[in-house]
Amino acid sequence: MAIKRSSEQGKSSEQPANERKQRNELLQSNPTTEETSSNEDSLRPQRLADYIGQKDLKAVLDIAINAAKQRGEAMDHLLLYGPPGLGKTTISLILATEMGVQCKITAAPALERPRDITGVLVNLNPGDVLFIDEIHRMNRITEELLYPAMEDGRLDITVGKGQSAKTRSIPLAPFTLVGATTRIGALTSPLRDRFGMIQRLQFYELDELTDIILRTAKVLETDIATEGATEIAARSRGTPRIANRLLKRVRDYTQVKALGTITQPVAEEALELFQVDKMGLDWTDRLILNTLIDQFHGGPVGLDAIAAATGEDRLTIEDVYEPYLLQIGFLQRTPRGRMITEKAMDHLGY
Ligand code: ADE
């Protein structure tokens, strides 16, 4: 399967360079560079049967794929949402493989001008999967060009200006749009309503992450004990992308120290060195939690105040850090703002 990509560089933040580097290397949840993505590509499962976790989503997709194949049609448009690193791109690539078509990958920020989206759409082959990442960031004109494309398989373009302007309709090959977003609430309802399936990706369970790490270790030809994989899994924030990244760092550590197999004590030693704690919290998580305690008496406090006090981007806190802290019960969202929990206080040793 050929994969076409267009991507943009990552956002910068005000975090000190060394901490940012450490975070990016170990816990980056939102890679946007070619290199990171292609590294990841070799570790992705190719078929639905090899995909670990997201049981309900897999069942829904299995039916949708088979139904579309039996009818000889493109699959219905699919909107995937949830925190970064949970497998939205992987699912899209798997759909294309299962349907026997190509997957074209792009992201909303790369579709700035009308000709960007028209160029992508007219070049699709029948049945192709078009993956648009960060679809909530699409501008209005691009979005409005997508509506008739998704609904009626046609592109409506305006030729000329003013009184002499004319609308032309261009037929498109049938295709499946897979939209991915970390913020379903930021999508307009006309766009959301044009997806036949809207599916949320969940954080992974410990045993699922352990299996993913064991599978990746096999691909990387790395010796690992199940307990070593579980130790890494426990610190992976329910996220396969982080699990695979931590595995690579632990592999480096094991190799340089000539320790042979990644056992539980070896994994623990390595991850302590990299300052990824038992719950998988990194420097920024601890900063957010400590700021809440030290500067805001544990809350409730608004997101903007946390962002200002930590120097971290508001959206990054909301999309990348907060979902996991909420999931493990370290943060609570109340109408008056975010609050620290007793569980988090215990973990931080207060
Ligand atoms: N690698 C990354 N995510 C995976 C998943 N869900 N299943 C198998 N391998 C993976």
PDB file of N, CA, C and O in Angstrom, residues 152-217:
ATOM      1  N   ASP A 152     -22.205  13.722  -1.627  1.00  0.00           N
ATOM      2  CA  ASP A 152     -22.658  13.370  -2.977  1.00  0.00           C
ATOM      3  C   ASP A 152     -21.522  13.010  -3.919  1.00  0.00           C
ATOM      4  O   ASP A 152     -21.745  12.857  -5.125  1.00  0.00           O
ATOM      5  N   GLY A 153     -20.296  12.923  -3.407  1.00  0.00           N
ATOM      6  CA  GLY A 153     -19.170  12.558  -4.265  1.00  0.00           C
ATOM      7  C   GLY A 153     -18.901  13.578  -5.352  1.00  0.00           C
ATOM      8  O   GLY A 153     -18.557  13.223  -6.480  1.00  0.00           O
ATOM      9  N   ARG A 154     -19.094  14.859  -5.051  1.00  0.00           N
ATOM     10  CA  ARG A 154     -18.774  15.869  -6.064  1.00  0.00           C
ATOM     11  C   ARG A 154     -18.085  17.065  -5.415  1.00  0.00           C
ATOM     12  O   ARG A 154     -18.202  17.323  -4.216  1.00  0.00           O
ATOM     13  N   LEU A 155     -17.334  17.753  -6.276  1.00  0.00           N
ATOM     14  CA  LEU A 155     -16.602  18.921  -5.823  1.00  0.00           C
ATOM     15  C   LEU A 155     -17.235  20.135  -6.486  1.00  0.00           C
ATOM     16  O   LEU A 155     -17.366  20.176  -7.708  1.00  0.00           O
ATOM     17  N   ASP A 156     -17.692  21.090  -5.695  1.00  0.00           N
ATOM     18  CA  ASP A 156     -18.298  22.304  -6.258  1.00  0.00           C
ATOM     19  C   ASP A 156     -17.269  23.416  -6.200  1.00  0.00           C
ATOM     20  O   ASP A 156     -16.923  23.870  -5.111  1.00  0.00           O
ATOM     21  N   ILE A 157     -16.820  23.842  -7.366  1.00  0.00           N
ATOM     22  CA  ILE A 157     -15.846  24.930  -7.356  1.00  0.00           C
ATOM     23  C   ILE A 157     -16.387  26.150  -8.104  1.00  0.00           C
ATOM     24  O   ILE A 157     -17.148  26.019  -9.061  1.00  0.00           O
ATOM     25  N   THR A 158     -15.986  27.300  -7.626  1.00  0.00           N
ATOM     26  CA  THR A 158     -16.439  28.544  -8.247  1.00  0.00           C
ATOM     27  C   THR A 158     -15.353  29.054  -9.180  1.00  0.00           C
ATOM     28  O   THR A 158     -14.187  29.166  -8.790  1.00  0.00           O
ATOM     29  N   VAL A 159     -15.762  29.311 -10.413  1.00  0.00           N
ATOM     30  CA  VAL A 159     -14.809  29.825 -11.397  1.00  0.00           C
ATOM     31  C   VAL A 159     -15.181  31.272 -11.701  1.00  0.00           C
ATOM     32  O   VAL A 159     -16.342  31.585 -11.927  1.00  0.00           O
ATOM     33  N   GLY A 160     -14.227  32.153 -11.717  1.00  0.00           N
ATOM     34  CA  GLY A 160     -14.477  33.572 -11.986  1.00  0.00           C
ATOM     35  C   GLY A 160     -14.884  34.317 -10.726  1.00  0.00           C
ATOM     36  O   GLY A 160     -15.025  33.720  -9.657  1.00  0.00           O
ATOM     37  N   LYS A 161     -15.085  35.641 -10.910  1.00  0.00           N
ATOM     38  CA  LYS A 161     -15.396  36.478  -9.746  1.00  0.00           C
ATOM     39  C   LYS A 161     -16.617  37.346 -10.018  1.00  0.00           C
ATOM     40  O   LYS A 161     -16.963  37.586 -11.167  1.00  0.00           O
ATOM     41  N   GLY A 162     -17.232  37.807  -8.956  1.00  0.00           N
ATOM     42  CA  GLY A 162     -18.336  38.766  -9.064  1.00  0.00           C
ATOM     43  C   GLY A 162     -19.481  38.215  -9.878  1.00  0.00           C
ATOM     44  O   GLY A 162     -19.866  37.055  -9.741  1.00  0.00           O
ATOM     45  N   GLN A 163     -20.042  39.078 -10.794  1.00  0.00           N
ATOM     46  CA  GLN A 163     -21.234  38.712 -11.554  1.00  0.00           C
ATOM     47  C   GLN A 163     -21.005  37.540 -12.493  1.00  0.00           C
ATOM     48  O   GLN A 163     -21.914  36.788 -12.792  1.00  0.00           O
ATOM     49  N   SER A 164     -19.750  37.423 -12.975  1.00  0.00           N
ATOM     50  CA  SER A 164     -19.488  36.355 -13.951  1.00  0.00           C
ATOM     51  C   SER A 164     -19.082  35.028 -13.288  1.00  0.00           C
ATOM     52  O   SER A 164     -18.739  34.072 -13.973  1.00  0.00           O
ATOM     53  N   ALA A 165     -19.119  34.984 -11.956  1.00  0.00           N
ATOM     54  CA  ALA A 165     -18.720  33.752 -11.248  1.00  0.00           C
ATOM     55  C   ALA A 165     -19.701  32.622 -11.554  1.00  0.00           C
ATOM     56  O   ALA A 165     -20.907  32.829 -11.601  1.00  0.00           O
ATOM     57  N   LYS A 166     -19.137  31.443 -11.796  1.00  0.00           N
ATOM     58  CA  LYS A 166     -19.993  30.275 -12.087  1.00  0.00           C
ATOM     59  C   LYS A 166     -19.557  29.110 -11.207  1.00  0.00           C
ATOM     60  O   LYS A 166     -18.375  28.969 -10.922  1.00  0.00           O
ATOM     61  N   THR A 167     -20.522  28.290 -10.804  1.00  0.00           N
ATOM     62  CA  THR A 167     -20.168  27.107 -10.019  1.00  0.00           C
ATOM     63  C   THR A 167     -20.096  25.900 -10.939  1.00  0.00           C
ATOM     64  O   THR A 167     -20.997  25.671 -11.752  1.00  0.00           O
ATOM     65  N   ARG A 168     -19.009  25.166 -10.807  1.00  0.00           N
ATOM     66  CA  ARG A 168     -18.846  23.934 -11.596  1.00  0.00           C
ATOM     67  C   ARG A 168     -18.832  22.752 -10.650  1.00  0.00           C
ATOM     68  O   ARG A 168     -18.239  22.816  -9.586  1.00  0.00           O
ATOM     69  N   SER A 169     -19.450  21.685 -11.063  1.00  0.00           N
ATOM     70  CA  SER A 169     -19.461  20.460 -10.262  1.00  0.00           C
ATOM     71  C   SER A 169     -18.573  19.412 -10.909  1.00  0.00           C
ATOM     72  O   SER A 169     -18.749  19.100 -12.080  1.00  0.00           O
ATOM     73  N   ILE A 170     -17.634  18.892 -10.151  1.00  0.00           N
ATOM     74  CA  ILE A 170     -16.744  17.859 -10.687  1.00  0.00           C
ATOM     75  C   ILE A 170     -17.033  16.552  -9.950  1.00  0.00           C
ATOM     76  O   ILE A 170     -16.979  16.521  -8.722  1.00  0.00           O
ATOM     77  N   PRO A 171     -17.340  15.482 -10.699  1.00  0.00           N
ATOM     78  CA  PRO A 171     -17.584  14.203  -9.997  1.00  0.00           C
ATOM     79  C   PRO A 171     -16.288  13.634  -9.441  1.00  0.00           C
ATOM     80  O   PRO A 171     -15.234  13.746 -10.067  1.00  0.00           O
ATOM     81  N   LEU A 172     -16.378  13.052  -8.261  1.00  0.00           N
ATOM     82  CA  LEU A 172     -15.202  12.463  -7.620  1.00  0.00           C
ATOM     83  C   LEU A 172     -15.358  10.945  -7.537  1.00  0.00           C
ATOM     84  O   LEU A 172     -16.480  10.432  -7.539  1.00  0.00           O
ATOM     85  N   ALA A 173     -14.230  10.259  -7.407  1.00  0.00           N
ATOM     86  CA  ALA A 173     -14.289   8.811  -7.150  1.00  0.00           C
ATOM     87  C   ALA A 173     -14.844   8.606  -5.736  1.00  0.00           C
ATOM     88  O   ALA A 173     -14.549   9.406  -4.846  1.00  0.00           O
ATOM     89  N   PRO A 174     -15.640   7.534  -5.548  1.00  0.00           N
ATOM     90  CA  PRO A 174     -16.134   7.275  -4.180  1.00  0.00           C
ATOM     91  C   PRO A 174     -14.945   7.064  -3.245  1.00  0.00           C
ATOM     92  O   PRO A 174     -13.970   6.410  -3.628  1.00  0.00           O
ATOM     93  N   PHE A 175     -15.010   7.610  -2.042  1.00  0.00           N
ATOM     94  CA  PHE A 175     -13.883   7.472  -1.108  1.00  0.00           C
ATOM     95  C   PHE A 175     -14.407   7.415   0.320  1.00  0.00           C
ATOM     96  O   PHE A 175     -15.572   7.717   0.584  1.00  0.00           O
ATOM     97  N   THR A 176     -13.519   7.024   1.222  1.00  0.00           N
ATOM     98  CA  THR A 176     -13.847   7.021   2.650  1.00  0.00           C
ATOM     99  C   THR A 176     -12.998   8.068   3.342  1.00  0.00           C
ATOM    100  O   THR A 176     -11.765   8.012   3.284  1.00  0.00           O
ATOM    101  N   LEU A 177     -13.644   9.020   3.957  1.00  0.00           N
ATOM    102  CA  LEU A 177     -12.900  10.007   4.741  1.00  0.00           C
ATOM    103  C   LEU A 177     -12.779   9.496   6.177  1.00  0.00           C
ATOM    104  O   LEU A 177     -13.776   9.153   6.811  1.00  0.00           O
ATOM    105  N   VAL A 178     -11.542   9.412   6.651  1.00  0.00           N
ATOM    106  CA  VAL A 178     -11.336   9.123   8.071  1.00  0.00           C
ATOM    107  C   VAL A 178     -10.809  10.407   8.703  1.00  0.00           C
ATOM    108  O   VAL A 178      -9.716  10.869   8.380  1.00  0.00           O
ATOM    109  N   GLY A 179     -11.629  11.003   9.542  1.00  0.00           N
ATOM    110  CA  GLY A 179     -11.220  12.224  10.237  1.00  0.00           C
ATOM    111  C   GLY A 179     -10.737  11.850  11.625  1.00  0.00           C
ATOM    112  O   GLY A 179     -11.297  10.968  12.264  1.00  0.00           O
ATOM    113  N   ALA A 180      -9.666  12.508  12.068  1.00  0.00           N
ATOM    114  CA  ALA A 180      -9.161  12.227  13.422  1.00  0.00           C
ATOM    115  C   ALA A 180      -9.074  13.529  14.194  1.00  0.00           C
ATOM    116  O   ALA A 180      -8.657  14.556  13.652  1.00  0.00           O
ATOM    117  N   THR A 181      -9.480  13.455  15.455  1.00  0.00           N
ATOM    118  CA  THR A 181      -9.404  14.657  16.280  1.00  0.00           C
ATOM    119  C   THR A 181      -9.223  14.303  17.758  1.00  0.00           C
ATOM    120  O   THR A 181      -9.680  13.248  18.202  1.00  0.00           O
ATOM    121  N   THR A 182      -8.554  15.184  18.459  1.00  0.00           N
ATOM    122  CA  THR A 182      -8.462  15.042  19.916  1.00  0.00           C
ATOM    123  C   THR A 182      -9.587  15.848  20.570  1.00  0.00           C
ATOM    124  O   THR A 182      -9.780  15.760  21.772  1.00  0.00           O
ATOM    125  N   ARG A 183     -10.292  16.655  19.775  1.00  0.00           N
ATOM    126  CA  ARG A 183     -11.313  17.526  20.357  1.00  0.00           C
ATOM    127  C   ARG A 183     -12.592  17.497  19.540  1.00  0.00           C
ATOM    128  O   ARG A 183     -12.829  18.368  18.706  1.00  0.00           O
ATOM    129  N   ILE A 184     -13.404  16.495  19.814  1.00  0.00           N
ATOM    130  CA  ILE A 184     -14.652  16.341  19.057  1.00  0.00           C
ATOM    131  C   ILE A 184     -15.544  17.570  19.218  1.00  0.00           C
ATOM    132  O   ILE A 184     -16.249  17.974  18.292  1.00  0.00           O
ATOM    133  N   GLY A 185     -15.476  18.217  20.378  1.00  0.00           N
ATOM    134  CA  GLY A 185     -16.323  19.371  20.653  1.00  0.00           C
ATOM    135  C   GLY A 185     -15.994  20.573  19.780  1.00  0.00           C
ATOM    136  O   GLY A 185     -16.802  21.492  19.660  1.00  0.00           O
ATOM    137  N   ALA A 186     -14.819  20.582  19.165  1.00  0.00           N
ATOM    138  CA  ALA A 186     -14.421  21.721  18.344  1.00  0.00           C
ATOM    139  C   ALA A 186     -14.879  21.562  16.888  1.00  0.00           C
ATOM    140  O   ALA A 186     -14.663  22.452  16.065  1.00  0.00           O
ATOM    141  N   LEU A 187     -15.508  20.401  16.572  1.00  0.00           N
ATOM    142  CA  LEU A 187     -15.991  20.211  15.193  1.00  0.00           C
ATOM    143  C   LEU A 187     -17.336  20.899  15.016  1.00  0.00           C
ATOM    144  O   LEU A 187     -18.167  20.891  15.939  1.00  0.00           O
ATOM    145  N   THR A 188     -17.587  21.456  13.845  1.00  0.00           N
ATOM    146  CA  THR A 188     -18.905  22.044  13.606  1.00  0.00           C
ATOM    147  C   THR A 188     -19.900  20.889  13.428  1.00  0.00           C
ATOM    148  O   THR A 188     -19.517  19.805  12.985  1.00  0.00           O
ATOM    149  N   SER A 189     -21.168  21.147  13.762  1.00  0.00           N
ATOM    150  CA  SER A 189     -22.097  20.015  13.635  1.00  0.00           C
ATOM    151  C   SER A 189     -22.339  19.612  12.179  1.00  0.00           C
ATOM    152  O   SER A 189     -22.483  18.411  11.922  1.00  0.00           O
ATOM    153  N   PRO A 190     -22.350  20.536  11.185  1.00  0.00           N
ATOM    154  CA  PRO A 190     -22.523  20.032   9.810  1.00  0.00           C
ATOM    155  C   PRO A 190     -21.415  19.050   9.400  1.00  0.00           C
ATOM    156  O   PRO A 190     -21.684  18.072   8.705  1.00  0.00           O
ATOM    157  N   LEU A 191     -20.199  19.285   9.864  1.00  0.00           N
ATOM    158  CA  LEU A 191     -19.117  18.359   9.510  1.00  0.00           C
ATOM    159  C   LEU A 191     -19.301  17.036  10.256  1.00  0.00           C
ATOM    160  O   LEU A 191     -19.256  15.958   9.659  1.00  0.00           O
ATOM    161  N   ARG A 192     -19.550  17.149  11.555  1.00  0.00           N
ATOM    162  CA  ARG A 192     -19.718  15.936  12.369  1.00  0.00           C
ATOM    163  C   ARG A 192     -20.857  15.062  11.816  1.00  0.00           C
ATOM    164  O   ARG A 192     -20.723  13.854  11.714  1.00  0.00           O
ATOM    165  N   ASP A 193     -21.939  15.712  11.398  1.00  0.00           N
ATOM    166  CA  ASP A 193     -23.114  14.962  10.933  1.00  0.00           C
ATOM    167  C   ASP A 193     -22.880  14.224   9.618  1.00  0.00           C
ATOM    168  O   ASP A 193     -23.685  13.371   9.228  1.00  0.00           O
ATOM    169  N   ARG A 194     -21.820  14.575   8.916  1.00  0.00           N
ATOM    170  CA  ARG A 194     -21.564  13.915   7.635  1.00  0.00           C
ATOM    171  C   ARG A 194     -20.763  12.616   7.781  1.00  0.00           C
ATOM    172  O   ARG A 194     -20.463  11.952   6.801  1.00  0.00           O
ATOM    173  N   PHE A 195     -20.369  12.290   9.011  1.00  0.00           N
ATOM    174  CA  PHE A 195     -19.681  11.012   9.238  1.00  0.00           C
ATOM    175  C   PHE A 195     -20.714   9.943   9.596  1.00  0.00           C
ATOM    176  O   PHE A 195     -21.537  10.147  10.481  1.00  0.00           O
ATOM    177  N   GLY A 196     -20.656   8.810   8.880  1.00  0.00           N
ATOM    178  CA  GLY A 196     -21.587   7.710   9.153  1.00  0.00           C
ATOM    179  C   GLY A 196     -21.255   7.006  10.462  1.00  0.00           C
ATOM    180  O   GLY A 196     -22.114   6.417  11.099  1.00  0.00           O
ATOM    181  N   MET A 197     -19.979   7.024  10.841  1.00  0.00           N
ATOM    182  CA  MET A 197     -19.557   6.382  12.094  1.00  0.00           C
ATOM    183  C   MET A 197     -18.707   7.357  12.892  1.00  0.00           C
ATOM    184  O   MET A 197     -17.799   7.982  12.337  1.00  0.00           O
ATOM    185  N   ILE A 198     -19.036   7.478  14.169  1.00  0.00           N
ATOM    186  CA  ILE A 198     -18.249   8.338  15.065  1.00  0.00           C
ATOM    187  C   ILE A 198     -17.790   7.461  16.218  1.00  0.00           C
ATOM    188  O   ILE A 198     -18.622   6.905  16.949  1.00  0.00           O
ATOM    189  N   GLN A 199     -16.496   7.260  16.340  1.00  0.00           N
ATOM    190  CA  GLN A 199     -15.977   6.301  17.316  1.00  0.00           C
ATOM    191  C   GLN A 199     -14.909   6.925  18.193  1.00  0.00           C
ATOM    192  O   GLN A 199     -14.014   7.612  17.685  1.00  0.00           O
ATOM    193  N   ARG A 200     -14.984   6.619  19.486  1.00  0.00           N
ATOM    194  CA  ARG A 200     -14.007   7.138  20.427  1.00  0.00           C
ATOM    195  C   ARG A 200     -12.956   6.072  20.727  1.00  0.00           C
ATOM    196  O   ARG A 200     -13.292   4.907  20.949  1.00  0.00           O
ATOM    197  N   LEU A 201     -11.696   6.454  20.732  1.00  0.00           N
ATOM    198  CA  LEU A 201     -10.647   5.520  21.140  1.00  0.00           C
ATOM    199  C   LEU A 201     -10.401   5.671  22.638  1.00  0.00           C
ATOM    200  O   LEU A 201     -10.351   6.792  23.154  1.00  0.00           O
ATOM    201  N   GLN A 202     -10.278   4.529  23.310  1.00  0.00           N
ATOM    202  CA  GLN A 202     -10.112   4.515  24.774  1.00  0.00           C
ATOM    203  C   GLN A 202      -8.643   4.310  25.127  1.00  0.00           C
ATOM    204  O   GLN A 202      -7.893   3.729  24.349  1.00  0.00           O
ATOM    205  N   PHE A 203      -8.278   4.724  26.341  1.00  0.00           N
ATOM    206  CA  PHE A 203      -6.969   4.343  26.853  1.00  0.00           C
ATOM    207  C   PHE A 203      -6.906   2.815  26.938  1.00  0.00           C
ATOM    208  O   PHE A 203      -7.928   2.160  27.163  1.00  0.00           O
ATOM    209  N   TYR A 204      -5.698   2.259  26.759  1.00  0.00           N
ATOM    210  CA  TYR A 204      -5.519   0.806  26.753  1.00  0.00           C
ATOM    211  C   TYR A 204      -5.335   0.270  28.169  1.00  0.00           C
ATOM    212  O   TYR A 204      -4.789   0.952  29.035  1.00  0.00           O
ATOM    213  N   GLU A 205      -5.769  -0.988  28.352  1.00  0.00           N
ATOM    214  CA  GLU A 205      -5.573  -1.677  29.642  1.00  0.00           C
ATOM    215  C   GLU A 205      -4.121  -2.149  29.741  1.00  0.00           C
ATOM    216  O   GLU A 205      -3.435  -2.296  28.720  1.00  0.00           O
ATOM    217  N   LEU A 206      -3.728  -2.457  30.988  1.00  0.00           N
ATOM    218  CA  LEU A 206      -2.350  -2.885  31.240  1.00  0.00           C
ATOM    219  C   LEU A 206      -1.976  -4.139  30.423  1.00  0.00           C
ATOM    220  O   LEU A 206      -0.896  -4.203  29.830  1.00  0.00           O
ATOM    221  N   ASP A 207      -2.888  -5.120  30.392  1.00  0.00           N
ATOM    222  CA  ASP A 207      -2.544  -6.361  29.668  1.00  0.00           C
ATOM    223  C   ASP A 207      -2.457  -6.115  28.158  1.00  0.00           C
ATOM    224  O   ASP A 207      -1.638  -6.729  27.464  1.00  0.00           O
ATOM    225  N   GLU A 208      -3.270  -5.179  27.660  1.00  0.00           N
ATOM    226  CA  GLU A 208      -3.204  -4.868  26.218  1.00  0.00           C
ATOM    227  C   GLU A 208      -1.875  -4.194  25.882  1.00  0.00           C
ATOM    228  O   GLU A 208      -1.219  -4.527  24.891  1.00  0.00           O
ATOM    229  N   LEU A 209      -1.483  -3.244  26.735  1.00  0.00           N
ATOM    230  CA  LEU A 209      -0.202  -2.552  26.493  1.00  0.00           C
ATOM    231  C   LEU A 209       0.969  -3.530  26.612  1.00  0.00           C
ATOM    232  O   LEU A 209       1.939  -3.444  25.852  1.00  0.00           O
ATOM    233  N   THR A 210       0.855  -4.467  27.559  1.00  0.00           N
ATOM    234  CA  THR A 210       1.917  -5.481  27.704  1.00  0.00           C
ATOM    235  C   THR A 210       2.036  -6.270  26.399  1.00  0.00           C
ATOM    236  O   THR A 210       3.138  -6.483  25.882  1.00  0.00           O
ATOM    237  N   ASP A 211       0.894  -6.682  25.852  1.00  0.00           N
ATOM    238  CA  ASP A 211       0.919  -7.447  24.592  1.00  0.00           C
ATOM    239  C   ASP A 211       1.487  -6.613  23.442  1.00  0.00           C
ATOM    240  O   ASP A 211       2.213  -7.130  22.587  1.00  0.00           O
ATOM    241  N   ILE A 212       1.136  -5.324  23.413  1.00  0.00           N
ATOM    242  CA  ILE A 212       1.659  -4.445  22.351  1.00  0.00           C
ATOM    243  C   ILE A 212       3.186  -4.349  22.466  1.00  0.00           C
ATOM    244  O   ILE A 212       3.915  -4.450  21.471  1.00  0.00           O
ATOM    245  N   ILE A 213       3.682  -4.205  23.704  1.00  0.00           N
ATOM    246  CA  ILE A 213       5.134  -4.097  23.910  1.00  0.00           C
ATOM    247  C   ILE A 213       5.825  -5.413  23.512  1.00  0.00           C
ATOM    248  O   ILE A 213       6.868  -5.401  22.851  1.00  0.00           O
ATOM    249  N   LEU A 214       5.221  -6.541  23.878  1.00  0.00           N
ATOM    250  CA  LEU A 214       5.820  -7.834  23.511  1.00  0.00           C
ATOM    251  C   LEU A 214       5.860  -7.985  21.986  1.00  0.00           C
ATOM    252  O   LEU A 214       6.844  -8.463  21.428  1.00  0.00           O
ATOM    253  N   ARG A 215       4.772  -7.533  21.350  1.00  0.00           N
ATOM    254  CA  ARG A 215       4.728  -7.621  19.888  1.00  0.00           C
ATOM    255  C   ARG A 215       5.795  -6.719  19.257  1.00  0.00           C
ATOM    256  O   ARG A 215       6.527  -7.128  18.354  1.00  0.00           O
ATOM    257  N   THR A 216       5.910  -5.478  19.761  1.00  0.00           N
ATOM    258  CA  THR A 216       6.900  -4.543  19.206  1.00  0.00           C
ATOM    259  C   THR A 216       8.320  -5.063  19.448  1.00  0.00           C
ATOM    260  O   THR A 216       9.181  -4.964  18.562  1.00  0.00           O
ATOM    261  N   ALA A 217       8.558  -5.641  20.635  1.00  0.00           N
ATOM    262  CA  ALA A 217       9.892  -6.173  20.945  1.00  0.00           C
ATOM    263  C   ALA A 217      10.264  -7.261  19.934  1.00  0.00           C
ATOM    264  O   ALA A 217      11.419  -7.355  19.509  1.00  0.00           O
TER     265      ALA A 217
END
